[in-house]
Short mmCIF file of C-alpha atoms in Angstrom, two decimals:
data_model
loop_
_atom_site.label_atom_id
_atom_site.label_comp_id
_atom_site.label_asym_id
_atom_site.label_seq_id
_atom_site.Cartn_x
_atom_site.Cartn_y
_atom_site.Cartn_z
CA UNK A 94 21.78 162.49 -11.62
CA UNK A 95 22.78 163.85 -15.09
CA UNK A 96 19.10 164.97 -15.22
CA UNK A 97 20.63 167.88 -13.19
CA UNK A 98 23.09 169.21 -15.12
CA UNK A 99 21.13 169.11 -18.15
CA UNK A 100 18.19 171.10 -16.10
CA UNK A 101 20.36 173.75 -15.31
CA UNK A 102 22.93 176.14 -16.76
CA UNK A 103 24.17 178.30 -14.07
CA UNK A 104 25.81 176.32 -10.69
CA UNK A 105 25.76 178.71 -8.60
CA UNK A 106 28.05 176.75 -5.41
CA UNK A 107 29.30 177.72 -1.98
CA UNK A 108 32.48 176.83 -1.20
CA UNK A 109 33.57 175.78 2.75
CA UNK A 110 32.08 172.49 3.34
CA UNK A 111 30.63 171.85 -0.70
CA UNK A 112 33.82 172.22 -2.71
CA UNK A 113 36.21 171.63 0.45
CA UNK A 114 36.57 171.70 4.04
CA UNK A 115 39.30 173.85 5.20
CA UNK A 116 42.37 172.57 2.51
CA UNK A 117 41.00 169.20 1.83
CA UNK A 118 38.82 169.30 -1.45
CA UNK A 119 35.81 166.90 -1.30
CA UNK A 120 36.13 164.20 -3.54
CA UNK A 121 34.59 164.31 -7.00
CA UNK A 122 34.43 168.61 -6.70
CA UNK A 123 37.38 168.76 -8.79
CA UNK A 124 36.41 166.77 -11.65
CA UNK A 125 32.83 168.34 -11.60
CA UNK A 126 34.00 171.90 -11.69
CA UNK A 127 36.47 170.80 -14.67
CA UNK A 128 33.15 169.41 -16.40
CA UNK A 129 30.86 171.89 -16.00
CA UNK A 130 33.79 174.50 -16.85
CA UNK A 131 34.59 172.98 -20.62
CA UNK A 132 30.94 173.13 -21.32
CA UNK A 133 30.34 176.66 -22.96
CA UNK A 134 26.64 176.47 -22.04
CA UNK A 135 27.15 176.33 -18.48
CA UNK A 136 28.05 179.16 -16.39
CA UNK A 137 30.04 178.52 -12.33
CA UNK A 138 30.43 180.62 -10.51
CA UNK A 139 31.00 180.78 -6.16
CA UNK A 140 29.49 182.56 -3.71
CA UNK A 141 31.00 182.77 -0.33
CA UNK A 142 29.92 184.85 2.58
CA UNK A 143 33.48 184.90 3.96
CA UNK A 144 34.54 188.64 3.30
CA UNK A 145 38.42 188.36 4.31
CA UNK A 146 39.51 188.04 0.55
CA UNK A 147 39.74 189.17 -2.69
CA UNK A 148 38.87 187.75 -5.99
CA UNK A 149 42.63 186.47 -6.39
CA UNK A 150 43.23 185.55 -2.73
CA UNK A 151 40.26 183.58 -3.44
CA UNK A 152 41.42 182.11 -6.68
CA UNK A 153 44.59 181.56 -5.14
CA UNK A 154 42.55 179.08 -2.31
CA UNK A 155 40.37 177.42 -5.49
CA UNK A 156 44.02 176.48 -6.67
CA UNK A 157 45.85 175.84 -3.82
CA UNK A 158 42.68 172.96 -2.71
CA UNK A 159 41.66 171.94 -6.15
CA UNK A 160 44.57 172.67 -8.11
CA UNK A 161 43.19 174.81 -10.31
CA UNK A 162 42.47 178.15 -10.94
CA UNK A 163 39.18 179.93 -12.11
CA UNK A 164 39.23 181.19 -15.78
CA UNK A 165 37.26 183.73 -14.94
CA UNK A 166 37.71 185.92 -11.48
CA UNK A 167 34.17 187.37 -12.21
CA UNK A 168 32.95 184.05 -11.10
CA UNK A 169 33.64 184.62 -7.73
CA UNK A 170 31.83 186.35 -5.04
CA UNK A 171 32.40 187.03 -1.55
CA UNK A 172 29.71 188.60 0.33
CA UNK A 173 32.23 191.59 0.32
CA UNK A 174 32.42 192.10 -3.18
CA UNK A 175 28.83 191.82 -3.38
CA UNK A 176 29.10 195.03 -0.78
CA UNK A 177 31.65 196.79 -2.79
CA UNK A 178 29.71 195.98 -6.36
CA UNK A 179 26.39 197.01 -4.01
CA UNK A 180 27.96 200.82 -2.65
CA UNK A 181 29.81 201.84 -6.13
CA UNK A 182 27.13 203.00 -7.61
CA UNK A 183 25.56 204.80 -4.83
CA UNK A 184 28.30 206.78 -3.63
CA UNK A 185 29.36 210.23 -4.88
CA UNK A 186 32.95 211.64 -6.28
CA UNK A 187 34.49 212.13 -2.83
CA UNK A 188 31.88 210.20 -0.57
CA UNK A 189 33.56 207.09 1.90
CA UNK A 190 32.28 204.54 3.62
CA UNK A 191 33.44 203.75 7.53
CA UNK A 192 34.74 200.00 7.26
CA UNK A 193 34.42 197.26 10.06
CA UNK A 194 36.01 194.51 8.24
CA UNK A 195 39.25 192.98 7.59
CA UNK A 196 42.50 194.40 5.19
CA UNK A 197 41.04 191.92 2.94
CA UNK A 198 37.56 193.55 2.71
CA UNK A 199 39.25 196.87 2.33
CA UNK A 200 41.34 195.46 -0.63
CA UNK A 201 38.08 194.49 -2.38
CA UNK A 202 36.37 197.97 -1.82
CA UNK A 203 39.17 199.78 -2.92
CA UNK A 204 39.37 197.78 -6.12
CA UNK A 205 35.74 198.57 -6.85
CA UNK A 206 36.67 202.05 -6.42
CA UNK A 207 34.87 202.46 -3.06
CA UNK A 208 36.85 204.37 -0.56
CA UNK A 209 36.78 202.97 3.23
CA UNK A 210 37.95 204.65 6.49
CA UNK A 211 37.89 203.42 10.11
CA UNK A 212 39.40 199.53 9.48
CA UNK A 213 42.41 198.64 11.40
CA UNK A 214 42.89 199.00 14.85
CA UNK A 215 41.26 201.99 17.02
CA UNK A 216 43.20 203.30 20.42
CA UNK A 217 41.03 202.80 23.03
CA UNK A 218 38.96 205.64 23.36
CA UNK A 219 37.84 207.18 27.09
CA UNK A 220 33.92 207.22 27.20
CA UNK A 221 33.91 211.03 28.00
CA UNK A 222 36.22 211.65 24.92
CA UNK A 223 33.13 210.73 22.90
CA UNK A 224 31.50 213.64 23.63
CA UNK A 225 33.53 215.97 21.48
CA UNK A 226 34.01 213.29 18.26
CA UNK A 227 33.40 214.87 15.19
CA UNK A 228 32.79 212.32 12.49
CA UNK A 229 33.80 212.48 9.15
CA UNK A 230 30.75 213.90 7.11
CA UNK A 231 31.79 212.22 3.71
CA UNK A 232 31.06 209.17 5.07
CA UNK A 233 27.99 207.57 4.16
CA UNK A 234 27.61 204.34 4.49
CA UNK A 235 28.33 201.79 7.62
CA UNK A 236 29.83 198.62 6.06
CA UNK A 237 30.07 195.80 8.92
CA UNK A 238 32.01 192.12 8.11
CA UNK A 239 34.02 189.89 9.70
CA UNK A 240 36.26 192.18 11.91
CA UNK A 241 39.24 190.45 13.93
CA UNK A 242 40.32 194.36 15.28
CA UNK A 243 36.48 195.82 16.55
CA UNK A 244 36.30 196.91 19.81
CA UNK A 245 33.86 199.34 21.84
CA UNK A 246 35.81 201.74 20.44
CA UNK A 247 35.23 201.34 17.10
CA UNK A 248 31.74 200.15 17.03
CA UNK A 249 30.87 203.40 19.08
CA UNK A 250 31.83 205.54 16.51
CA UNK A 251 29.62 203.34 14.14
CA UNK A 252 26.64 203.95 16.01
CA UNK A 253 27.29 207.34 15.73
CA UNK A 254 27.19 207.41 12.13
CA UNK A 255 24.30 205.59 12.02
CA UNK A 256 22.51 206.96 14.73
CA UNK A 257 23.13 210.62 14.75
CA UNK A 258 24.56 211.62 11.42
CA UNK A 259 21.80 209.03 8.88
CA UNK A 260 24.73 206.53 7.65
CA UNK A 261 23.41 203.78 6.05
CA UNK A 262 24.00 200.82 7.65
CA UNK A 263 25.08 197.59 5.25
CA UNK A 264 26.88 194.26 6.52
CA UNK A 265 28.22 191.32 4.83
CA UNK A 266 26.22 188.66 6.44
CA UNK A 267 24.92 187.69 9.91
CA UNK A 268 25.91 183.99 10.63
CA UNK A 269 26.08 183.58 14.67
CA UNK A 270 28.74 180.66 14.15
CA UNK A 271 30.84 179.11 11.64
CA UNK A 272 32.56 175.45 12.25
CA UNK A 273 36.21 175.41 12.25
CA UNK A 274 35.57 171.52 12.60
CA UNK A 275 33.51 168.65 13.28
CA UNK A 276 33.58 169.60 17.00
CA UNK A 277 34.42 172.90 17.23
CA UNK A 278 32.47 176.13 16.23
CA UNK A 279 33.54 179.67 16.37
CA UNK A 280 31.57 183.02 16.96
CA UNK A 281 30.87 184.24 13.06
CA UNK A 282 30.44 187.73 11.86
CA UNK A 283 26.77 187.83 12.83
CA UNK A 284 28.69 187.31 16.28
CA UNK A 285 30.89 190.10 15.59
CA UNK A 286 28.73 192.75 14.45
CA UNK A 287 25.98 191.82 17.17
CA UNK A 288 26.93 194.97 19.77
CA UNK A 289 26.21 197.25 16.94
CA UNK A 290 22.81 194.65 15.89
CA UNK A 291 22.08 195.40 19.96
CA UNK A 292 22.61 198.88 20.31
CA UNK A 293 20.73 200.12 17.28
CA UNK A 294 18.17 197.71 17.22
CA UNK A 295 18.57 196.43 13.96
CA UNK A 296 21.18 194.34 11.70
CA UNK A 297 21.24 196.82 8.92
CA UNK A 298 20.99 195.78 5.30
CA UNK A 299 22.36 192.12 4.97
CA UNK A 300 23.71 191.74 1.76
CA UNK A 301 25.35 188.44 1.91
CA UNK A 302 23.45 185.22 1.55
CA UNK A 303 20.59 184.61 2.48
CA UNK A 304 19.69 188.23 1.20
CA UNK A 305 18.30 188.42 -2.42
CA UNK A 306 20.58 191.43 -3.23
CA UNK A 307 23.27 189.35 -3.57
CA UNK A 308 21.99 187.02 -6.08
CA UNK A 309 20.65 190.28 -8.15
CA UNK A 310 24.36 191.70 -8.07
CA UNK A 311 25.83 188.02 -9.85
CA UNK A 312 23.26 187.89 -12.20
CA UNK A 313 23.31 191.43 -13.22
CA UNK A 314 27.21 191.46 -14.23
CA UNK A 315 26.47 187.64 -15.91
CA UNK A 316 23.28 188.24 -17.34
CA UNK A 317 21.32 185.79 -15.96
CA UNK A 318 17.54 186.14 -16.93
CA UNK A 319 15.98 182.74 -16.82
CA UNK A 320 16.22 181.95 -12.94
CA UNK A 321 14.36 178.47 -13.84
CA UNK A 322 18.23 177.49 -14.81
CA UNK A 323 19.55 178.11 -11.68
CA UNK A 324 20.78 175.97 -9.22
CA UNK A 325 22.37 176.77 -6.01
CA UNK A 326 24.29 174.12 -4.00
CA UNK A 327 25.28 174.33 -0.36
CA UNK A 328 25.39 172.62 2.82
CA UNK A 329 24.17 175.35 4.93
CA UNK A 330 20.07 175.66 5.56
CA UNK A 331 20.40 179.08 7.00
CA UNK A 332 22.13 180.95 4.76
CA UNK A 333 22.71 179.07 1.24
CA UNK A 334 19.36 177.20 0.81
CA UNK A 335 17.18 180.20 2.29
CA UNK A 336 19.38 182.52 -0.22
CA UNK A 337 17.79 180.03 -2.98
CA UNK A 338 14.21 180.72 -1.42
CA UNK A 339 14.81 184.29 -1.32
CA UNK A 340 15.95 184.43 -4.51
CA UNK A 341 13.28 182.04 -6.02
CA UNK A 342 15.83 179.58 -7.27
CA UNK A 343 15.95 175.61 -6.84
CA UNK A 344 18.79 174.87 -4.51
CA UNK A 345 20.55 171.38 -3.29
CA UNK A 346 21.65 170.88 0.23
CA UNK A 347 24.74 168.80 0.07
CA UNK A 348 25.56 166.46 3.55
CA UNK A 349 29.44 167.08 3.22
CA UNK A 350 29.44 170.22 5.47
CA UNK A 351 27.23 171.16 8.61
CA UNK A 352 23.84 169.99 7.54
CA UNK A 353 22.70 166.23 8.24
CA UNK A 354 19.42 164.57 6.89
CA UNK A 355 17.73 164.81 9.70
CA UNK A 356 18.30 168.68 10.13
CA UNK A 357 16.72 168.84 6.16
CA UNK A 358 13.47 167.02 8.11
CA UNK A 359 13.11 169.65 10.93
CA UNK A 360 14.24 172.86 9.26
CA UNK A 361 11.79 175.05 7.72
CA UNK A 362 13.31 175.69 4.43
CA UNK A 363 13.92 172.85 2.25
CA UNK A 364 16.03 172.12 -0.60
CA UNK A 365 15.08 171.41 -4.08
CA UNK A 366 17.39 168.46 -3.76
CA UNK A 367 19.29 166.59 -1.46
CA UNK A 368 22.32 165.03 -2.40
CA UNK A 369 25.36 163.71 -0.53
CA UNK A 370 28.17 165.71 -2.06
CA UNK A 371 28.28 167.63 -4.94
CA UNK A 372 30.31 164.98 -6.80
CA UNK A 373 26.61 163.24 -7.28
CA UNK A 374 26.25 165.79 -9.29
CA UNK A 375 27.61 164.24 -12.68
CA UNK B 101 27.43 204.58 35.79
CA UNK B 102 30.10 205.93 33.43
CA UNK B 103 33.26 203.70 33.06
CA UNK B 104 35.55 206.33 34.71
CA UNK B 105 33.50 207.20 38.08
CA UNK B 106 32.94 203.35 37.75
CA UNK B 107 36.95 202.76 38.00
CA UNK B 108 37.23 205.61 40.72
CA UNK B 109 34.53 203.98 42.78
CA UNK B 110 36.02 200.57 42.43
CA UNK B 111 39.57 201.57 42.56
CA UNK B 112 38.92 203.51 46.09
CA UNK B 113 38.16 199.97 47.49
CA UNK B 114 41.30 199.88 48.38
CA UNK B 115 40.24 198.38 52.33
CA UNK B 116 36.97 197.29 53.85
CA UNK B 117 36.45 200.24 55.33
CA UNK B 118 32.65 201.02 56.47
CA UNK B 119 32.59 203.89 53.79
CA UNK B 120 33.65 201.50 50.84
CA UNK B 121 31.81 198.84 51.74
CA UNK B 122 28.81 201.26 50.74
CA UNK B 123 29.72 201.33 47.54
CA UNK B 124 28.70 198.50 45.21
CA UNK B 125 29.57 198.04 41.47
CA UNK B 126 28.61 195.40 39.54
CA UNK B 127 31.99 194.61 39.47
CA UNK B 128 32.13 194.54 42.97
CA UNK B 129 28.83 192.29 43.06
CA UNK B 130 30.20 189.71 40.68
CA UNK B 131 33.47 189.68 42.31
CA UNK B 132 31.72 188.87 45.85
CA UNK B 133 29.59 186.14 43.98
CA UNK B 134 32.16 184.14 42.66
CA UNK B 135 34.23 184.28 46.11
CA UNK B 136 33.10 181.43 48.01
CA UNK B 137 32.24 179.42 44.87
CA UNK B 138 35.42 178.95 43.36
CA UNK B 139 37.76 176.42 45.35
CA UNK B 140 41.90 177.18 46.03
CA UNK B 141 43.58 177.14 42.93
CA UNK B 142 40.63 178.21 40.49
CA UNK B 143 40.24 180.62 38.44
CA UNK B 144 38.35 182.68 35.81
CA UNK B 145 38.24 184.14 32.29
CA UNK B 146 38.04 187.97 32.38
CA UNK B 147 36.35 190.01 29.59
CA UNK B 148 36.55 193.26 31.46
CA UNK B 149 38.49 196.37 32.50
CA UNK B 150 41.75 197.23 34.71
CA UNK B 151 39.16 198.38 36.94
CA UNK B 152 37.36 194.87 36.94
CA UNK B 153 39.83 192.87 37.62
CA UNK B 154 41.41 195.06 40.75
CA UNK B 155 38.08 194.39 41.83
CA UNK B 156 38.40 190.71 41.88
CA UNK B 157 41.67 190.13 42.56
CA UNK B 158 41.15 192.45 45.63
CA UNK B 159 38.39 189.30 46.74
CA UNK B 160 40.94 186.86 46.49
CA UNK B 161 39.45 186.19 43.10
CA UNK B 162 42.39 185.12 40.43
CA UNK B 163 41.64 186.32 36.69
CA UNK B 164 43.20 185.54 33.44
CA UNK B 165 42.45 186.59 29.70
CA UNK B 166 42.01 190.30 30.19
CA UNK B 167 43.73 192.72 28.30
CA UNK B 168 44.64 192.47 24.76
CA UNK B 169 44.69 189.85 23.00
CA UNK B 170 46.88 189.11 19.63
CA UNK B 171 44.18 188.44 16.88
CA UNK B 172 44.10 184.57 16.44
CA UNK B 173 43.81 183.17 12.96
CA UNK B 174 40.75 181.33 12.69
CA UNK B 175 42.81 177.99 12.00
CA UNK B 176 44.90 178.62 15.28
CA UNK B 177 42.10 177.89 17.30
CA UNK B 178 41.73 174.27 16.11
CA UNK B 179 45.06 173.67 18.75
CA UNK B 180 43.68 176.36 21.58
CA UNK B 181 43.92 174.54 24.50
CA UNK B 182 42.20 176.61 27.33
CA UNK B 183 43.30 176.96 31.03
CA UNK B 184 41.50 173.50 32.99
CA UNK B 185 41.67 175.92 36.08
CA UNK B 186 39.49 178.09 35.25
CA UNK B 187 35.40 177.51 36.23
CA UNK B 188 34.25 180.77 35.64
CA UNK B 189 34.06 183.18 32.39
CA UNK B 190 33.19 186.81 33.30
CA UNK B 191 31.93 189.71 31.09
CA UNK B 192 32.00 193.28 32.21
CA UNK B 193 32.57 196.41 30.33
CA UNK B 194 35.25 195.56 28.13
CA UNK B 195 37.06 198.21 25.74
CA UNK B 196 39.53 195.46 24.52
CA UNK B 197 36.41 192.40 23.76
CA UNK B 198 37.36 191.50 20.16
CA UNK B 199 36.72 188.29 18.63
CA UNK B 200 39.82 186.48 19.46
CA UNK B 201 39.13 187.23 23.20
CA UNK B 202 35.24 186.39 22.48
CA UNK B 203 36.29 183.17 21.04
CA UNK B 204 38.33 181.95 23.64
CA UNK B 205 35.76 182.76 26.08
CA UNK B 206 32.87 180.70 23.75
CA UNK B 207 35.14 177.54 23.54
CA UNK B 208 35.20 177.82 27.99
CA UNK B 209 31.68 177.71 28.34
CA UNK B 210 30.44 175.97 25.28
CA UNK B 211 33.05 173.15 25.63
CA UNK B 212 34.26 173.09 29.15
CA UNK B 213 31.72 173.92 30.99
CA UNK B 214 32.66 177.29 32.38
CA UNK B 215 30.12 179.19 34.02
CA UNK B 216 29.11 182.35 32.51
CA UNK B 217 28.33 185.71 34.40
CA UNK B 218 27.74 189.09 33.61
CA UNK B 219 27.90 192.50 35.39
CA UNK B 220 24.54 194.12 33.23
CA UNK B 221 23.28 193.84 30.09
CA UNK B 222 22.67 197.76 29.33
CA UNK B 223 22.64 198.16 25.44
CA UNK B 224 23.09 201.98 25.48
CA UNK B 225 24.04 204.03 28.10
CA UNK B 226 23.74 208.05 27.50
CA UNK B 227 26.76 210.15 27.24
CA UNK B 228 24.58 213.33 27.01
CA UNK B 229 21.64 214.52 26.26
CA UNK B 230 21.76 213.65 22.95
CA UNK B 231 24.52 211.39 22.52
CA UNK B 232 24.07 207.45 23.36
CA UNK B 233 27.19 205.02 23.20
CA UNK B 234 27.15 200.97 22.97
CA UNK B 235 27.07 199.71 26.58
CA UNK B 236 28.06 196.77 28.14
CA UNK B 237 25.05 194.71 27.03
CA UNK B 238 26.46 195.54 23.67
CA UNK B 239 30.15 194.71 24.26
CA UNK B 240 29.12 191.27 25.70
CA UNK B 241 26.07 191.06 22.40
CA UNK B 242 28.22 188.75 20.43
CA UNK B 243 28.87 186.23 23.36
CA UNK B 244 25.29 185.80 23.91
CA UNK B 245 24.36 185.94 20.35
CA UNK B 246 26.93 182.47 20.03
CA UNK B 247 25.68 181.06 23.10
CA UNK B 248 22.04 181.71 22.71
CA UNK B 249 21.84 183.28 26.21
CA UNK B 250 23.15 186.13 28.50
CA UNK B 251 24.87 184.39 30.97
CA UNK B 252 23.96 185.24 34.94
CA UNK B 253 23.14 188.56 35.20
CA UNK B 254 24.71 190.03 38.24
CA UNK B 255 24.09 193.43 38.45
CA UNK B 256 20.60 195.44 38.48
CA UNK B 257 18.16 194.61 37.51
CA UNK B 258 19.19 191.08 39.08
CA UNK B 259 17.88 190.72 42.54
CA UNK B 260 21.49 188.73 42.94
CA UNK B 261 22.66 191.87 43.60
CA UNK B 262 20.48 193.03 46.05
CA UNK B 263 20.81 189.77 47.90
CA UNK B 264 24.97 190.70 47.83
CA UNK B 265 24.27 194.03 49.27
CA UNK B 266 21.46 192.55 51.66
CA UNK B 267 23.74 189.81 52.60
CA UNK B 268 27.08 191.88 53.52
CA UNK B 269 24.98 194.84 55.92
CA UNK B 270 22.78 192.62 57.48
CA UNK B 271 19.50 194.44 55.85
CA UNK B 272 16.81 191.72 56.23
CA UNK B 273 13.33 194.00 56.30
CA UNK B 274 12.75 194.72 52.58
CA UNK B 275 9.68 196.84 53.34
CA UNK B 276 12.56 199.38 54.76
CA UNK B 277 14.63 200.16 52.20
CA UNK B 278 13.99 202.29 49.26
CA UNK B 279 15.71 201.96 45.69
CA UNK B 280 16.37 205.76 43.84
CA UNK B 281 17.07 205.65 40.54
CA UNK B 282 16.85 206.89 37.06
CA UNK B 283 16.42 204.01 34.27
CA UNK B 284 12.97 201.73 34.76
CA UNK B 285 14.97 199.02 33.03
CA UNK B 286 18.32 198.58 35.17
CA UNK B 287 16.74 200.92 38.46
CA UNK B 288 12.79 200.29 38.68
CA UNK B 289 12.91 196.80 37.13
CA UNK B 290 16.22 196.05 39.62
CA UNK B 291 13.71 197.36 42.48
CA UNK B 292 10.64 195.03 41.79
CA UNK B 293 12.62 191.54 41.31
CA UNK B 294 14.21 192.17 44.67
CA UNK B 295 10.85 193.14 46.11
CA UNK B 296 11.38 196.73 47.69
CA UNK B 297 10.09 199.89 46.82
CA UNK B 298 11.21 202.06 44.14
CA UNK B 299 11.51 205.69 43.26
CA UNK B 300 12.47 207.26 39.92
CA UNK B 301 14.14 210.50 39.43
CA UNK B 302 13.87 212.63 36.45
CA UNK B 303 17.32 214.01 36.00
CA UNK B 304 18.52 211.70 34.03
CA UNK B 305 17.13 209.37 31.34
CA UNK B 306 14.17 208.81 32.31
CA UNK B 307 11.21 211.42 31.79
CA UNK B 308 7.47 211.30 32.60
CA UNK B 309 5.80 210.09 29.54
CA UNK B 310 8.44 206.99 30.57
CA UNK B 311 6.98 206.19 33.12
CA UNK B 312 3.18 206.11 31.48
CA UNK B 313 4.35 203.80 28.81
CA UNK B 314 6.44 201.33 30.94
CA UNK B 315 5.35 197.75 32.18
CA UNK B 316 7.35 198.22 35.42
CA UNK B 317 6.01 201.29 37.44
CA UNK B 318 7.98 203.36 40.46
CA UNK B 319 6.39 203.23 43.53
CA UNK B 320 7.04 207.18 43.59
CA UNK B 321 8.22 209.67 41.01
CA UNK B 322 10.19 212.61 42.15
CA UNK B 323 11.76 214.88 40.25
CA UNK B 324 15.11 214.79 41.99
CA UNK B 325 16.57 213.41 44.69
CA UNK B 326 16.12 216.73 46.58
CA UNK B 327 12.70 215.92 46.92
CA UNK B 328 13.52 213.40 49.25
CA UNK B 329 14.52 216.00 51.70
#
């Protein structure tokens, strides 16, 4: 398989289920991203739709798993920064954005300078008191991710900034479930955000994988013109090898996290490649 | 209806009195379904209001789960062990749904085999005139987005509650009763899969040109109850 590396220069790699599952790296990830990281023609960099964490909490996980750290924070991405690095250049001096997302996700907006209101915990509010709420009109954007504290509360006041006062609704990504193991799955974001998704009739602008945006946001801070020397490698169908489609870039599905052989055969969207683990790789 | 003539209405059940027993929330309907399913010592898993669960427990119906919940870290709920007693997970309008509770209630059914029901399915319901809030349908949107279904619908439009109400006054000639109401989708659409007859008023959010463009037709239109006089 060295054919691979030497077809590609930019690994572009998801992370739960590719590099590691949970704390336990998969075998061979370590030495691979130490390979590909001492060549100075190749360029890796992760992309994660979990929005909970920063670039450093995230570096601080790469470490703590692989036991190393990236050189370069820049070469990660979480579907939230992708949102921050997405909003920062749209918003005015003064403008905000009304945040359904976790303290981490609020940490990454406000280090790209975007400021959020609305995360955190809402008191209950009586139905009736909702006819006299006056949003706040510097907000312009909706941002929606993976929110442990939304209620009805909360989300109604979303709606209304969407619906009646022309908010522009973005959201991290929409996955229904994510597996916390082999046998157990949990509701995802796309799980969370789904009352708002209900009651407006739409998911808003998705700019997590599988959507597009987020592969123009990594290569426009990394410069990446020749997408014929991109790979992307992930084990989810869905979300990382449909990003690849969308993005027209060659992708490998890797059988280490929640996709089997047999789901490559019935799914619609196929890999490039399909490889065991990422360790085949080198 | 809104949540707080909702909790009046429910919390007034206070006896079986013939004047309460004409009142029927979903709540109410739900609460009477799952009494004479669920054997001596069962229970169920409550995504729902104060309100909801005086409701139930008033049936003899034992909840757990409502309320708040501390937010779970995702890892936690590799050791969640649920509650083997409980048979049943229940959604209602729930102010306090967040995805620790919404978890919880996934693992029941997906993994245990709990039965899910629902009171209704409403994505919007109108505060005003102009102003339209998240309903129930939306609360509960992330359950049935993880399951890939709804759950039992109770409530209207289900004909489950008709057969509730049907069942508890003795009504047994459908061609005699008349349902009045304003939305075609929870109302009119509640009327036709129970098979009676149907009439929509326009004082609330429902308006002619409705009616023109909707699958499921009124028998009669009025514009108010009044007219009924």
């Amino acid at each position: 398989m060295n054919s691979l590396l030497d077809r590609y220069d930019v690994f572009l790699f998801d992370c739960d289920g590719v590099l590691w599952t949970g704390l336990e790296p998969i075998v061979g990830a370590k030495k691979l991203l130490q390979v590909l990281l001492a060549r100075e023609d190749k360029t890796v960099i992760l992309v994660t739709n979990n929005s909970t964490k920063t670039r450093a909490l995230l570096n601080d996980h790469v470490k703590k798993v692989l036991g190393f750290s990236m050189p370069d924070e820049r070469c990660l991405y979480s579907s939230g920064v992708a949102c921050a690095m997405y909003m920062r250049h749209q918003l005015k001096e003064g403008e905000k954005i009304f945040l359904m997302g976790s303290n981490g996700f609020s940490s990454v907006l406000k280090e790209c300078g975007v400021e959020a209101v609305g995360h955190g915990v809402h008191e209950p509010m009586d139905l009736h008191s909702f006819s006299t709420f006056q949003p706040d009109p510097t907000v312009k954007f909706v941002v929606g991710g993976f929110d442990p504290q939304l209620t009805h509360t909360k989300m109604t006041k979303a709606f209304i900034y969407v619906r009646e006062f022309g908010a522009e609704y973005i959201c991290t990504n929409q996955d229904l479930v994510c597996p916390l193991s082999s046998s157990r799955l949990l509701p995802g974001t796309g799980a969370v955000l789904a009352g708002l998704t209900a009651a407006l009739g739409h998911t808003g602008k998705v700019i997590g994988k599988p959507s597009p945006i987020f592969f123009d946001i990594v290569a426009r801070e990394h410069g990446i013109t020749d997408k014929s020397r991109v790979l992307m490698v992930g084990d989810n169908l869905l979300t990382d090898i449909q990003f690849a489609a969308n993005s027209g870039i060659d992708s490998a599905v890797v059988y280490t996290g929640v996709t089997k052989p047999k789901d490559v055969t019935e799914s619609a969207v196929k890999p490039t490649y399909c490889l065991n683990s990422v360790a085949e790789l080198l």
